[in-house]
Amino acid sequence: MEIKFKCDINPNRIAAKITENKEFWTIAHTEWWRLYKDFVPCQSGRLWEDVTITEKSIKHNAPYAHRMYEGDNFNFRKDEHRLASARWDEAAKPSQLPELARTLTNYIKSGRFKF
């Protein structure tokens, strides 16, 4: 017995739907901020709390954010955030990207997108 079927899944169309979905990217950036915030230096909390998250970016609004991000020679306090470092998003990647991938995969599988 021979069984035939046709599959109309278009990966390019699915990728385009994800790429163009502002809600998805806002959620992705919000989740990434949640996962890397323990890597952001913390003294008063402003640096990691005062952020603007959009579908295009995560912006730390503290006036000293860029200096802290580039702060290779800084000795960051570890009492609030023991993982604090310069380039906090890069420092978080090895341990947090797998979790981000799982979360976003679950978001896609949840049916919120109509492929």
GROMACS .gro file of N, CA and C in nm:
model
  345
    1MET      N    1   0.085  -0.117   0.000
    1MET     CA    2   0.000   0.000   0.000
    1MET      C    3   0.090   0.123   0.000
    2GLU      N    4   0.057   0.218  -0.082
    2GLU     CA    5   0.134   0.341  -0.093
    2GLU      C    6   0.050   0.456  -0.038
    3ILE      N    7   0.116   0.536   0.045
    3ILE     CA    8   0.048   0.652   0.102
    3ILE      C    9   0.121   0.776   0.052
    4LYS      N   10   0.046   0.872   0.002
    4LYS     CA   11   0.104   0.998  -0.044
    4LYS      C   12   0.037   1.112   0.031
    5PHE      N   13   0.116   1.212   0.058
    5PHE     CA   14   0.059   1.332   0.117
    5PHE      C   15   0.137   1.453   0.068
    6LYS      N   16   0.073   1.566   0.075
    6LYS     CA   17   0.135   1.691   0.034
    6LYS      C   18   0.144   1.782   0.156
    7CYS      N   19   0.260   1.838   0.173
    7CYS     CA   20   0.282   1.928   0.287
    7CYS      C   21   0.299   2.070   0.233
    8ASP      N   22   0.212   2.160   0.277
    8ASP     CA   23   0.216   2.298   0.229
    8ASP      C   24   0.281   2.393   0.328
    9ILE      N   25   0.373   2.344   0.407
    9ILE     CA   26   0.441   2.431   0.502
    9ILE      C   27   0.549   2.507   0.426
   10ASN      N   28   0.542   2.636   0.435
   10ASN     CA   29   0.640   2.722   0.368
   10ASN      C   30   0.726   2.788   0.475
   11PRO      N   31   0.848   2.737   0.497
   11PRO     CA   32   0.931   2.793   0.604
   11PRO      C   33   0.963   2.941   0.583
   12ASN      N   34   0.975   2.983   0.458
   12ASN     CA   35   1.003   3.125   0.433
   12ASN      C   36   0.887   3.213   0.476
   13ARG      N   37   0.764   3.165   0.451
   13ARG     CA   38   0.645   3.241   0.492
   13ARG      C   39   0.637   3.248   0.644
   14ILE      N   40   0.667   3.138   0.710
   14ILE     CA   41   0.664   3.135   0.857
   14ILE      C   42   0.772   3.229   0.912
   15ALA      N   43   0.891   3.222   0.858
   15ALA     CA   44   0.999   3.311   0.903
   15ALA      C   45   0.962   3.457   0.882
   16ALA      N   46   0.900   3.487   0.769
   16ALA     CA   47   0.859   3.625   0.742
   16ALA      C   48   0.754   3.672   0.842
   17LYS      N   49   0.659   3.584   0.877
   17LYS     CA   50   0.556   3.621   0.976
   17LYS      C   51   0.620   3.653   1.111
   18ILE      N   52   0.719   3.575   1.150
   18ILE     CA   53   0.787   3.599   1.277
   18ILE      C   54   0.869   3.728   1.269
   19THR      N   55   0.943   3.744   1.161
   19THR     CA   56   1.028   3.862   1.145
   19THR      C   57   0.947   3.991   1.148
   20GLU      N   58   0.828   3.989   1.091
   20GLU     CA   59   0.746   4.109   1.080
   20GLU      C   60   0.656   4.133   1.200
   21ASN      N   61   0.652   4.043   1.295
   21ASN     CA   62   0.559   4.054   1.406
   21ASN      C   63   0.618   4.136   1.520
   22LYS      N   64   0.571   4.259   1.537
   22LYS     CA   65   0.623   4.350   1.639
   22LYS      C   66   0.599   4.296   1.780
   23GLU      N   67   0.484   4.235   1.802
   23GLU     CA   68   0.454   4.179   1.934
   23GLU      C   69   0.555   4.071   1.971
   24PHE      N   70   0.587   3.985   1.876
   24PHE     CA   71   0.685   3.879   1.902
   24PHE      C   72   0.818   3.938   1.944
   25TRP      N   73   0.866   4.039   1.871
   25TRP     CA   74   0.997   4.096   1.902
   25TRP      C   75   0.996   4.176   2.031
   26THR      N   76   0.885   4.238   2.064
   26THR     CA   77   0.875   4.306   2.194
   26THR      C   78   0.883   4.203   2.306
   27ILE      N   79   0.813   4.092   2.289
   27ILE     CA   80   0.821   3.984   2.388
   27ILE      C   81   0.961   3.926   2.394
   28ALA      N   82   1.024   3.908   2.279
   28ALA     CA   83   1.161   3.854   2.275
   28ALA      C   84   1.257   3.946   2.350
   29HIS      N   85   1.247   4.076   2.325
   29HIS     CA   86   1.335   4.171   2.395
   29HIS      C   87   1.305   4.177   2.544
   30THR      N   88   1.179   4.171   2.580
   30THR     CA   89   1.142   4.172   2.722
   30THR      C   90   1.198   4.048   2.792
   31GLU      N   91   1.186   3.935   2.727
   31GLU     CA   92   1.238   3.811   2.785
   31GLU      C   93   1.390   3.814   2.793
   32TRP      N   94   1.457   3.867   2.692
   32TRP     CA   95   1.603   3.876   2.695
   32TRP      C   96   1.648   3.967   2.809
   33TRP      N   97   1.579   4.080   2.828
   33TRP     CA   98   1.613   4.170   2.939
   33TRP      C   99   1.595   4.096   3.072
   34ARG      N  100   1.485   4.022   3.085
   34ARG     CA  101   1.462   3.947   3.210
   34ARG      C  102   1.575   3.848   3.236
   35LEU      N  103   1.623   3.785   3.131
   35LEU     CA  104   1.727   3.683   3.146
   35LEU      C  105   1.866   3.743   3.172
   36TYR      N  106   1.894   3.860   3.119
   36TYR     CA  107   2.028   3.916   3.140
   36TYR      C  108   2.038   4.018   3.251
   37LYS      N  109   1.928   4.056   3.314
   37LYS     CA  110   1.934   4.166   3.410
   37LYS      C  111   2.022   4.137   3.531
   38ASP      N  112   2.044   4.010   3.567
   38ASP     CA  113   2.135   3.980   3.678
   38ASP      C  114   2.281   4.004   3.641
   39PHE      N  115   2.307   4.029   3.514
   39PHE     CA  116   2.442   4.058   3.467
   39PHE      C  117   2.467   4.209   3.463
   40VAL      N  118   2.362   4.288   3.481
   40VAL     CA  119   2.373   4.434   3.477
   40VAL      C  120   2.421   4.482   3.614
   41PRO      N  121   2.527   4.565   3.617
   41PRO     CA  122   2.573   4.618   3.745
   41PRO      C  123   2.460   4.690   3.818
   42CYS      N  124   2.460   4.676   3.950
   42CYS     CA  125   2.352   4.734   4.029
   42CYS      C  126   2.408   4.798   4.155
   43GLN      N  127   2.386   4.926   4.166
   43GLN     CA  128   2.414   4.994   4.292
   43GLN      C  129   2.284   5.053   4.344
   44SER      N  130   2.220   5.138   4.264
   44SER     CA  131   2.092   5.193   4.304
   44SER      C  132   1.976   5.118   4.238
   45GLY      N  133   2.006   5.046   4.131
   45GLY     CA  134   1.902   4.974   4.057
   45GLY      C  135   1.856   5.045   3.932
   46ARG      N  136   1.894   5.172   3.916
   46ARG     CA  137   1.846   5.249   3.802
   46ARG      C  138   1.892   5.190   3.669
   47LEU      N  139   2.015   5.143   3.663
   47LEU     CA  140   2.071   5.095   3.537
   47LEU      C  141   1.991   4.979   3.480
   48TRP      N  142   1.950   4.886   3.563
   48TRP     CA  143   1.876   4.770   3.510
   48TRP      C  144   1.725   4.788   3.516
   49GLU      N  145   1.675   4.881   3.597
   49GLU     CA  146   1.531   4.902   3.605
   49GLU      C  147   1.479   5.002   3.502
   50ASP      N  148   1.558   5.105   3.472
   50ASP     CA  149   1.512   5.212   3.384
   50ASP      C  150   1.547   5.176   3.239
   51VAL      N  151   1.460   5.096   3.179
   51VAL     CA  152   1.482   5.052   3.041
   51VAL      C  153   1.358   5.080   2.957
   52THR      N  154   1.380   5.098   2.829
   52THR     CA  155   1.272   5.109   2.733
   52THR      C  156   1.286   4.989   2.639
   53ILE      N  157   1.181   4.908   2.633
   53ILE     CA  158   1.184   4.789   2.551
   53ILE      C  159   1.082   4.806   2.439
   54THR      N  160   1.129   4.789   2.316
   54THR     CA  161   1.043   4.797   2.199
   54THR      C  162   1.066   4.672   2.114
   55GLU      N  163   0.999   4.668   1.999
   55GLU     CA  164   1.021   4.554   1.909
   55GLU      C  165   1.158   4.559   1.844
   56LYS      N  166   1.226   4.673   1.854
   56LYS     CA  167   1.356   4.687   1.790
   56LYS      C  168   1.474   4.684   1.885
   57SER      N  169   1.452   4.711   2.014
   57SER     CA  170   1.568   4.724   2.101
   57SER      C  171   1.533   4.722   2.249
   58ILE      N  172   1.640   4.712   2.328
   58ILE     CA  173   1.634   4.734   2.472
   58ILE      C  174   1.728   4.850   2.498
   59LYS      N  175   1.677   4.958   2.553
   59LYS     CA  176   1.759   5.075   2.579
   59LYS      C  177   1.764   5.101   2.729
   60HIS      N  178   1.885   5.101   2.783
   60HIS     CA  179   1.904   5.138   2.924
   60HIS      C  180   1.914   5.290   2.927
   61ASN      N  181   1.824   5.354   3.003
   61ASN     CA  182   1.807   5.499   2.997
   61ASN      C  183   1.897   5.578   3.092
   62ALA      N  184   1.960   5.515   3.186
   62ALA     CA  185   2.046   5.589   3.279
   62ALA      C  186   2.154   5.661   3.199
   63PRO      N  187   2.186   5.784   3.236
   63PRO     CA  188   2.284   5.861   3.158
   63PRO      C  189   2.422   5.795   3.154
   64TYR      N  190   2.451   5.712   3.248
   64TYR     CA  191   2.582   5.648   3.256
   64TYR      C  192   2.581   5.506   3.199
   65ALA      N  193   2.473   5.465   3.135
   65ALA     CA  194   2.458   5.327   3.088
   65ALA      C  195   2.568   5.287   2.990
   66HIS      N  196   2.598   5.371   2.894
   66HIS     CA  197   2.700   5.335   2.795
   66HIS      C  198   2.837   5.320   2.860
   67ARG      N  199   2.870   5.410   2.951
   67ARG     CA  200   2.999   5.403   3.021
   67ARG      C  201   3.010   5.275   3.101
   68MET      N  202   2.902   5.235   3.167
   68MET     CA  203   2.903   5.111   3.245
   68MET      C  204   2.911   4.990   3.151
   69TYR      N  205   2.840   4.996   3.039
   69TYR     CA  206   2.842   4.885   2.944
   69TYR      C  207   2.984   4.863   2.890
   70GLU      N  208   3.055   4.971   2.865
   70GLU     CA  209   3.192   4.961   2.813
   70GLU      C  210   3.296   4.947   2.924
   71GLY      N  211   3.253   4.942   3.050
   71GLY     CA  212   3.342   4.947   3.167
   71GLY      C  213   3.429   4.826   3.191
   72ASP      N  214   3.521   4.799   3.100
   72ASP     CA  215   3.608   4.683   3.113
   72ASP      C  216   3.695   4.685   3.237
   73ASN      N  217   3.737   4.801   3.281
   73ASN     CA  218   3.828   4.809   3.395
   73ASN      C  219   3.756   4.843   3.525
   74PHE      N  220   3.625   4.837   3.525
   74PHE     CA  221   3.550   4.866   3.647
   74PHE      C  222   3.549   4.743   3.737
   75ASN      N  223   3.545   4.769   3.863
   75ASN     CA  224   3.531   4.662   3.962
   75ASN      C  225   3.386   4.666   4.011
   76PHE      N  226   3.300   4.592   3.944
   76PHE     CA  227   3.157   4.597   3.975
   76PHE      C  228   3.127   4.529   4.108
   77ARG      N  229   3.039   4.594   4.183
   77ARG     CA  230   2.992   4.534   4.307
   77ARG      C  231   2.915   4.407   4.275
   78LYS      N  232   2.930   4.308   4.360
   78LYS     CA  233   2.863   4.180   4.337
   78LYS      C  234   2.759   4.149   4.445
   79ASP      N  235   2.735   4.243   4.537
   79ASP     CA  236   2.639   4.215   4.645
   79ASP      C  237   2.495   4.210   4.595
   80GLU      N  238   2.458   4.294   4.499
   80GLU     CA  239   2.322   4.293   4.444
   80GLU      C  240   2.309   4.196   4.327
   81HIS      N  241   2.403   4.206   4.234
   81HIS     CA  242   2.404   4.118   4.117
   81HIS      C  243   2.541   4.053   4.109
   82ARG      N  244   2.548   3.930   4.154
   82ARG     CA  245   2.678   3.862   4.161
   82ARG      C  246   2.738   3.834   4.025
   83LEU      N  247   2.659   3.844   3.919
   83LEU     CA  248   2.708   3.820   3.783
   83LEU      C  249   2.740   3.949   3.707
   84ALA      N  250   2.732   4.063   3.776
   84ALA     CA  251   2.750   4.194   3.713
   84ALA      C  252   2.879   4.202   3.633
   85SER      N  253   2.867   4.258   3.513
   85SER     CA  254   2.985   4.273   3.428
   85SER      C  255   2.959   4.378   3.322
   86ALA      N  256   3.066   4.422   3.258
   86ALA     CA  257   3.052   4.506   3.140
   86ALA      C  258   2.995   4.418   3.029
   87ARG      N  259   2.938   4.482   2.929
   87ARG     CA  260   2.878   4.409   2.816
   87ARG      C  261   2.790   4.294   2.864
   88TRP      N  262   2.697   4.331   2.950
   88TRP     CA  263   2.615   4.231   3.021
   88TRP      C  264   2.539   4.138   2.929
   89ASP      N  265   2.494   4.187   2.815
   89ASP     CA  266   2.422   4.098   2.722
   89ASP      C  267   2.516   3.991   2.666
   90GLU      N  268   2.638   4.030   2.634
   90GLU     CA  269   2.736   3.933   2.585
   90GLU      C  270   2.775   3.833   2.695
   91ALA      N  271   2.787   3.882   2.817
   91ALA     CA  272   2.822   3.794   2.930
   91ALA      C  273   2.711   3.693   2.957
   92ALA      N  274   2.588   3.732   2.932
   92ALA     CA  275   2.474   3.644   2.959
   92ALA      C  276   2.453   3.537   2.852
   93LYS      N  277   2.502   3.560   2.732
   93LYS     CA  278   2.473   3.470   2.620
   93LYS      C  279   2.501   3.322   2.648
   94PRO      N  280   2.619   3.285   2.696
   94PRO     CA  281   2.645   3.141   2.712
   94PRO      C  282   2.543   3.068   2.799
   95SER      N  283   2.501   3.132   2.906
   95SER     CA  284   2.409   3.063   2.997
   95SER      C  285   2.261   3.091   2.971
   96GLN      N  286   2.230   3.205   2.908
   96GLN     CA  287   2.090   3.246   2.897
   96GLN      C  288   2.029   3.229   2.758
   97LEU      N  289   2.109   3.221   2.653
   97LEU     CA  290   2.050   3.204   2.520
   97LEU      C  291   1.969   3.076   2.505
   98PRO      N  292   2.012   2.963   2.561
   98PRO     CA  293   1.927   2.844   2.551
   98PRO      C  294   1.789   2.864   2.614
   99GLU      N  295   1.784   2.933   2.727
   99GLU     CA  296   1.656   2.960   2.792
   99GLU      C  297   1.571   3.053   2.706
  100LEU      N  298   1.633   3.153   2.646
  100LEU     CA  299   1.560   3.243   2.556
  100LEU      C  300   1.502   3.165   2.438
  101ALA      N  301   1.581   3.077   2.381
  101ALA     CA  302   1.534   2.995   2.269
  101ALA      C  303   1.416   2.909   2.309
  102ARG      N  304   1.422   2.848   2.427
  102ARG     CA  305   1.310   2.765   2.476
  102ARG      C  306   1.184   2.848   2.493
  103THR      N  307   1.199   2.963   2.554
  103THR     CA  308   1.083   3.049   2.579
  103THR      C  309   1.019   3.095   2.448
  104LEU      N  310   1.101   3.138   2.354
  104LEU     CA  311   1.046   3.186   2.227
  104LEU      C  312   0.987   3.072   2.145
  105THR      N  313   1.047   2.955   2.151
  105THR     CA  314   0.990   2.839   2.084
  105THR      C  315   0.853   2.806   2.142
  106ASN      N  316   0.841   2.809   2.273
  106ASN     CA  317   0.712   2.784   2.337
  106ASN      C  318   0.610   2.891   2.299
  107TYR      N  319   0.655   3.014   2.288
  107TYR     CA  320   0.566   3.123   2.247
  107TYR      C  321   0.512   3.095   2.106
  108ILE      N  322   0.601   3.055   2.017
  108ILE     CA  323   0.560   3.025   1.879
  108ILE      C  324   0.465   2.904   1.877
  109LYS      N  325   0.496   2.802   1.954
  109LYS     CA  326   0.414   2.680   1.957
  109LYS      C  327   0.280   2.702   2.024
  110SER      N  328   0.266   2.810   2.100
  110SER     CA  329   0.143   2.834   2.176
  110SER      C  330   0.022   2.863   2.086
  111GLY      N  331   0.047   2.887   1.960
  111GLY     CA  332  -0.064   2.915   1.870
  111GLY      C  333  -0.098   3.060   1.856
  112ARG      N  334  -0.017   3.148   1.911
  112ARG     CA  335  -0.044   3.291   1.899
  112ARG      C  336  -0.024   3.340   1.757
  113PHE      N  337   0.053   3.267   1.681
  113PHE     CA  338   0.070   3.299   1.540
  113PHE      C  339  -0.020   3.210   1.457
  114LYS      N  340  -0.076   3.266   1.355
  114LYS     CA  341  -0.157   3.188   1.261
  114LYS      C  342  -0.077   3.169   1.135
  115PHE      N  343  -0.019   3.053   1.120
  115PHE     CA  344   0.063   3.027   1.002
  115PHE      C  345  -0.028   2.984   0.893
   0.00000   0.00000   0.00000
